Amino acid sequence: MKIRFAGLEDAEDLFRWRTDPATMKFSLSEEKIELGSHLKWFRESLANKKRVIMIAELDGEKAGMVRFDETDDKSSVISIAVSPEMRGKGIGTELLGLGCSTYLKNWKNKTILATIKKINVISIKLFTRCGFKTRSEDDEKIVMGLDDEKTRD
Ligand SMILES: CC(C)(COP(=O)(O)OP(=O)(O)OC[C@H]1O[C@@H](n2cnc3c(N)ncnc32)[C@H](O)[C@@H]1OP(=O)(O)O)[C@@H](O)C(=O)NCCC(=O)NCCS
């Protein structure tokens, strides 16, 4: 798997992955997204220094995305999606591991946080397998975190 920064040429794939029914169901915001507002959001995202979007490619084919949003000087929030037709083949596991290690190596933040709906059991399994630990939870959501190894006690 290769991982690279997203560019404008990825706008439509990201839109397709973001609006697929499973992603919508498990997203924290289930609001319908139009292509126009997505393109505006994506252009702004590419210029946003506190946001990093990476694309995974397998044999030259786009397989998924991982996004990091810096929330303060210590932590960033992650979001991940695999191309719908490529799910369930271990791509999410590889992408999450590679994305987090690349991010922690190159940016100053030390903790990556994910907020996951409890009904999204595949994601909870995925983040657990990649070393994320539960930080807090309520009836609907669970917050999981991964600390940079260098800063772990
Ligand atoms: C969540 C997502 C990124 C996982 O990516 P993936 O490539 O499908 O995941 P993997 O194939 O690496 O599988 C991860 C784990 O889930 C399990 N799994 C995958 N698909 C499954 C399915 N349909 N049913 C049951 N378990 C499944 C795998 O067995 C694996 O568990 P294991 O580590 O115990 O073997 C992907 O399904 C996706 O894009 N979903 C929509 C968006 C989303 O939910 N994003 C996360 C929001 S927090």
Tab-separated table of C-alpha atoms and ligand atoms in Angstrom:
chain	number	residue	atom	x	y	z
A	1	MET	CA	0.000	0.000	0.000
A	2	LYS	CA	1.153	3.502	-0.856
A	3	ILE	CA	-0.042	6.564	1.007
A	4	ARG	CA	0.078	10.132	-0.360
A	5	PHE	CA	-1.451	13.543	0.273
A	6	ALA	CA	-4.870	14.151	-1.264
A	7	GLY	CA	-5.202	16.613	-4.156
A	8	LEU	CA	-8.074	18.184	-6.098
A	9	GLU	CA	-8.157	15.136	-8.415
A	10	ASP	CA	-9.436	13.070	-5.434
A	11	ALA	CA	-12.518	15.224	-4.840
A	12	GLU	CA	-15.027	12.903	-6.520
A	13	ASP	CA	-13.718	9.692	-4.949
A	14	LEU	CA	-13.852	11.296	-1.510
A	15	PHE	CA	-17.425	12.419	-2.215
A	16	ARG	CA	-18.405	8.892	-3.286
A	17	TRP	CA	-16.825	7.293	-0.204
A	18	ARG	CA	-18.320	9.905	2.130
A	19	THR	CA	-21.864	9.574	0.787
A	20	ASP	CA	-22.050	5.782	0.527
A	21	PRO	CA	-24.852	4.420	2.775
A	22	ALA	CA	-22.566	2.642	5.303
A	23	THR	CA	-20.375	5.710	5.750
A	24	MET	CA	-23.476	7.898	6.189
A	25	LYS	CA	-24.934	5.493	8.756
A	26	PHE	CA	-21.771	5.447	10.844
A	27	SER	CA	-20.865	9.107	10.427
A	28	LEU	CA	-21.351	11.362	13.453
A	29	SER	CA	-23.185	13.764	11.165
A	30	GLU	CA	-25.827	11.995	9.063
A	31	GLU	CA	-26.805	15.195	7.245
A	32	LYS	CA	-27.106	14.810	3.458
A	33	ILE	CA	-24.092	16.242	1.582
A	34	GLU	CA	-24.361	17.824	-1.882
A	35	LEU	CA	-21.460	17.692	-4.358
A	36	GLY	CA	-21.195	21.501	-4.407
A	37	SER	CA	-20.782	21.863	-0.649
A	38	HIS	CA	-18.374	18.921	-0.611
A	39	LEU	CA	-16.170	20.568	-3.267
A	40	LYS	CA	-16.125	23.826	-1.281
A	41	TRP	CA	-15.257	21.917	1.925
A	42	PHE	CA	-12.541	19.948	0.108
A	43	ARG	CA	-10.893	23.012	-1.459
A	44	GLU	CA	-10.856	24.715	1.957
A	45	SER	CA	-9.524	21.514	3.534
A	46	LEU	CA	-6.557	21.370	1.163
A	47	ALA	CA	-5.608	24.908	2.247
A	48	ASN	CA	-6.189	24.221	5.953
A	49	LYS	CA	-2.862	23.774	7.782
A	50	LYS	CA	-4.607	22.005	10.663
A	51	ARG	CA	-6.073	19.290	8.418
A	52	VAL	CA	-4.208	16.484	6.645
A	53	ILE	CA	-5.941	14.160	4.177
A	54	MET	CA	-4.104	11.111	2.857
A	55	ILE	CA	-5.116	8.707	0.110
A	56	ALA	CA	-4.166	5.018	0.063
A	57	GLU	CA	-3.422	3.365	-3.271
A	58	LEU	CA	-3.121	-0.335	-4.034
A	59	ASP	CA	-1.538	-1.186	-7.406
A	60	GLY	CA	-2.355	2.354	-8.572
A	61	GLU	CA	-6.008	2.094	-7.555
A	62	LYS	CA	-7.434	4.437	-4.907
A	63	ALA	CA	-8.449	2.321	-1.918
A	64	GLY	CA	-9.364	4.739	0.869
A	65	MET	CA	-8.687	7.880	2.839
A	66	VAL	CA	-7.601	8.908	6.272
A	67	ARG	CA	-8.004	12.440	7.634
A	68	PHE	CA	-6.454	14.105	10.665
A	69	ASP	CA	-7.804	17.311	12.202
A	70	GLU	CA	-5.604	19.032	14.733
A	71	THR	CA	-7.807	20.054	17.666
A	72	ASP	CA	-5.114	21.523	19.944
A	73	ASP	CA	-1.339	21.292	20.294
A	74	LYS	CA	-1.544	17.812	21.803
A	75	SER	CA	-4.191	15.932	19.876
A	76	SER	CA	-5.794	15.339	16.504
A	77	VAL	CA	-9.035	13.662	15.519
A	78	ILE	CA	-8.995	10.935	12.870
A	79	SER	CA	-11.541	9.885	10.274
A	80	ILE	CA	-11.180	6.884	7.936
A	81	ALA	CA	-13.065	5.396	4.978
A	82	VAL	CA	-12.274	2.565	2.589
A	83	SER	CA	-13.693	2.503	-0.929
A	84	PRO	CA	-17.027	0.586	-0.577
A	85	GLU	CA	-16.112	-2.121	-3.101
A	86	MET	CA	-12.799	-2.809	-1.311
A	87	ARG	CA	-14.035	-3.191	2.271
A	88	GLY	CA	-13.545	-6.324	4.404
A	89	LYS	CA	-10.158	-7.213	2.874
A	90	GLY	CA	-7.816	-5.825	5.527
A	91	ILE	CA	-7.295	-2.477	3.755
A	92	GLY	CA	-8.733	-0.438	6.653
A	93	THR	CA	-6.365	-2.151	9.105
A	94	GLU	CA	-3.315	-1.439	6.942
A	95	LEU	CA	-4.425	2.122	6.143
A	96	LEU	CA	-5.120	3.006	9.778
A	97	GLY	CA	-1.715	1.685	10.893
A	98	LEU	CA	0.223	3.363	8.098
A	99	GLY	CA	-1.762	6.612	8.323
A	100	CYS	CA	-1.255	6.956	12.094
A	101	SER	CA	2.464	6.121	12.001
A	102	THR	CA	3.031	8.581	9.120
A	103	TYR	CA	1.100	11.309	10.917
A	104	LEU	CA	2.785	10.811	14.293
A	105	LYS	CA	6.220	10.769	12.646
A	106	ASN	CA	5.726	13.993	10.686
A	107	TRP	CA	3.498	16.212	12.825
A	108	LYS	CA	3.918	17.542	16.316
A	109	ASN	CA	0.764	16.068	17.792
A	110	LYS	CA	1.146	13.138	20.112
A	111	THR	CA	-2.336	11.730	20.517
A	112	ILE	CA	-4.842	10.606	17.903
A	113	LEU	CA	-8.488	10.402	18.935
A	114	ALA	CA	-11.424	8.704	17.234
A	115	THR	CA	-15.088	9.062	18.126
A	116	ILE	CA	-16.970	5.967	16.968
A	117	LYS	CA	-20.654	5.080	17.090
A	118	LYS	CA	-21.135	1.927	19.173
A	119	ILE	CA	-23.178	0.333	16.371
A	120	ASN	CA	-20.047	0.539	14.168
A	121	VAL	CA	-18.568	-2.704	15.503
A	122	ILE	CA	-16.230	-3.113	12.496
A	123	SER	CA	-14.601	0.230	13.300
A	124	ILE	CA	-14.261	-0.531	17.008
A	125	LYS	CA	-12.535	-3.821	16.054
A	126	LEU	CA	-10.333	-1.984	13.552
A	127	PHE	CA	-9.176	0.742	15.957
A	128	THR	CA	-8.631	-1.793	18.776
A	129	ARG	CA	-6.480	-3.956	16.503
A	130	CYS	CA	-4.373	-0.886	15.637
A	131	GLY	CA	-3.637	-0.150	19.315
A	132	PHE	CA	-6.333	2.420	20.155
A	133	LYS	CA	-7.661	2.277	23.736
A	134	THR	CA	-11.021	3.430	25.101
A	135	ARG	CA	-10.860	6.904	26.666
A	136	SER	CA	-14.526	7.509	27.398
A	137	GLU	CA	-17.962	6.397	26.284
A	138	ASP	CA	-21.651	7.138	26.551
A	139	ASP	CA	-24.719	5.200	25.382
A	140	GLU	CA	-24.105	5.937	21.689
A	141	LYS	CA	-20.418	6.684	21.179
A	142	ILE	CA	-16.996	5.591	22.267
A	143	VAL	CA	-13.863	7.759	22.190
A	144	MET	CA	-10.670	5.806	21.521
A	145	GLY	CA	-7.111	7.158	21.603
A	146	LEU	CA	-3.633	6.260	20.412
A	147	ASP	CA	-0.549	7.898	21.955
A	148	ASP	CA	2.743	8.289	20.166
A	149	GLU	CA	5.011	5.535	21.574
A	150	LYS	CA	7.711	8.092	22.363
A	151	THR	CA	5.366	9.858	24.797
A	152	ARG	CA	3.878	6.760	26.449
A	153	ASP	CA	4.771	6.150	30.119
B	1	LIG	C1	-14.526	0.953	8.927
B	1	LIG	C2	-13.706	0.674	7.656
B	1	LIG	C3	-12.705	1.814	7.450
B	1	LIG	C4	-12.956	-0.651	7.870
B	1	LIG	O1	-12.154	-0.904	6.723
B	1	LIG	P1	-12.078	-2.386	6.092
B	1	LIG	O2	-11.015	-2.384	5.078
B	1	LIG	O3	-13.441	-2.791	5.697
B	1	LIG	O4	-11.622	-3.201	7.426
B	1	LIG	P2	-10.721	-4.489	7.519
B	1	LIG	O5	-10.991	-5.374	6.348
B	1	LIG	O6	-9.313	-4.068	7.770
B	1	LIG	O7	-11.343	-5.159	8.827
B	1	LIG	C5	-11.244	-4.603	10.128
B	1	LIG	C6	-11.877	-5.588	11.113
B	1	LIG	O8	-13.285	-5.646	10.915
B	1	LIG	C7	-13.691	-6.974	10.526
B	1	LIG	N1	-14.656	-6.851	9.452
B	1	LIG	C8	-14.477	-6.219	8.273
B	1	LIG	N2	-15.605	-6.283	7.541
B	1	LIG	C9	-16.485	-6.980	8.291
B	1	LIG	C10	-17.837	-7.375	8.091
B	1	LIG	N3	-18.513	-7.069	6.966
B	1	LIG	N4	-18.444	-8.073	9.065
B	1	LIG	C11	-17.809	-8.384	10.213
B	1	LIG	N5	-16.525	-8.022	10.476
B	1	LIG	C12	-15.885	-7.340	9.524
B	1	LIG	C13	-12.437	-7.646	10.046
B	1	LIG	O9	-12.502	-9.043	10.199
B	1	LIG	C14	-11.403	-7.016	10.916
B	1	LIG	O10	-11.429	-7.631	12.201
B	1	LIG	P3	-10.177	-8.431	12.741
B	1	LIG	O11	-9.132	-7.372	12.967
B	1	LIG	O12	-10.658	-9.052	13.991
B	1	LIG	O13	-9.824	-9.401	11.654
B	1	LIG	C15	-14.613	0.518	6.390
B	1	LIG	O14	-15.514	-0.532	6.607
B	1	LIG	C16	-15.373	1.781	6.038
B	1	LIG	O15	-14.895	2.598	5.274
B	1	LIG	N6	-16.609	1.939	6.621
B	1	LIG	C17	-17.422	3.125	6.381
B	1	LIG	C18	-16.848	4.361	7.046
B	1	LIG	C19	-16.635	4.189	8.531
B	1	LIG	O16	-17.377	3.520	9.246
B	1	LIG	N7	-15.555	4.830	9.016
B	1	LIG	C20	-15.141	4.801	10.393
B	1	LIG	C21	-15.869	5.829	11.207
B	1	LIG	S1	-15.198	5.833	12.859
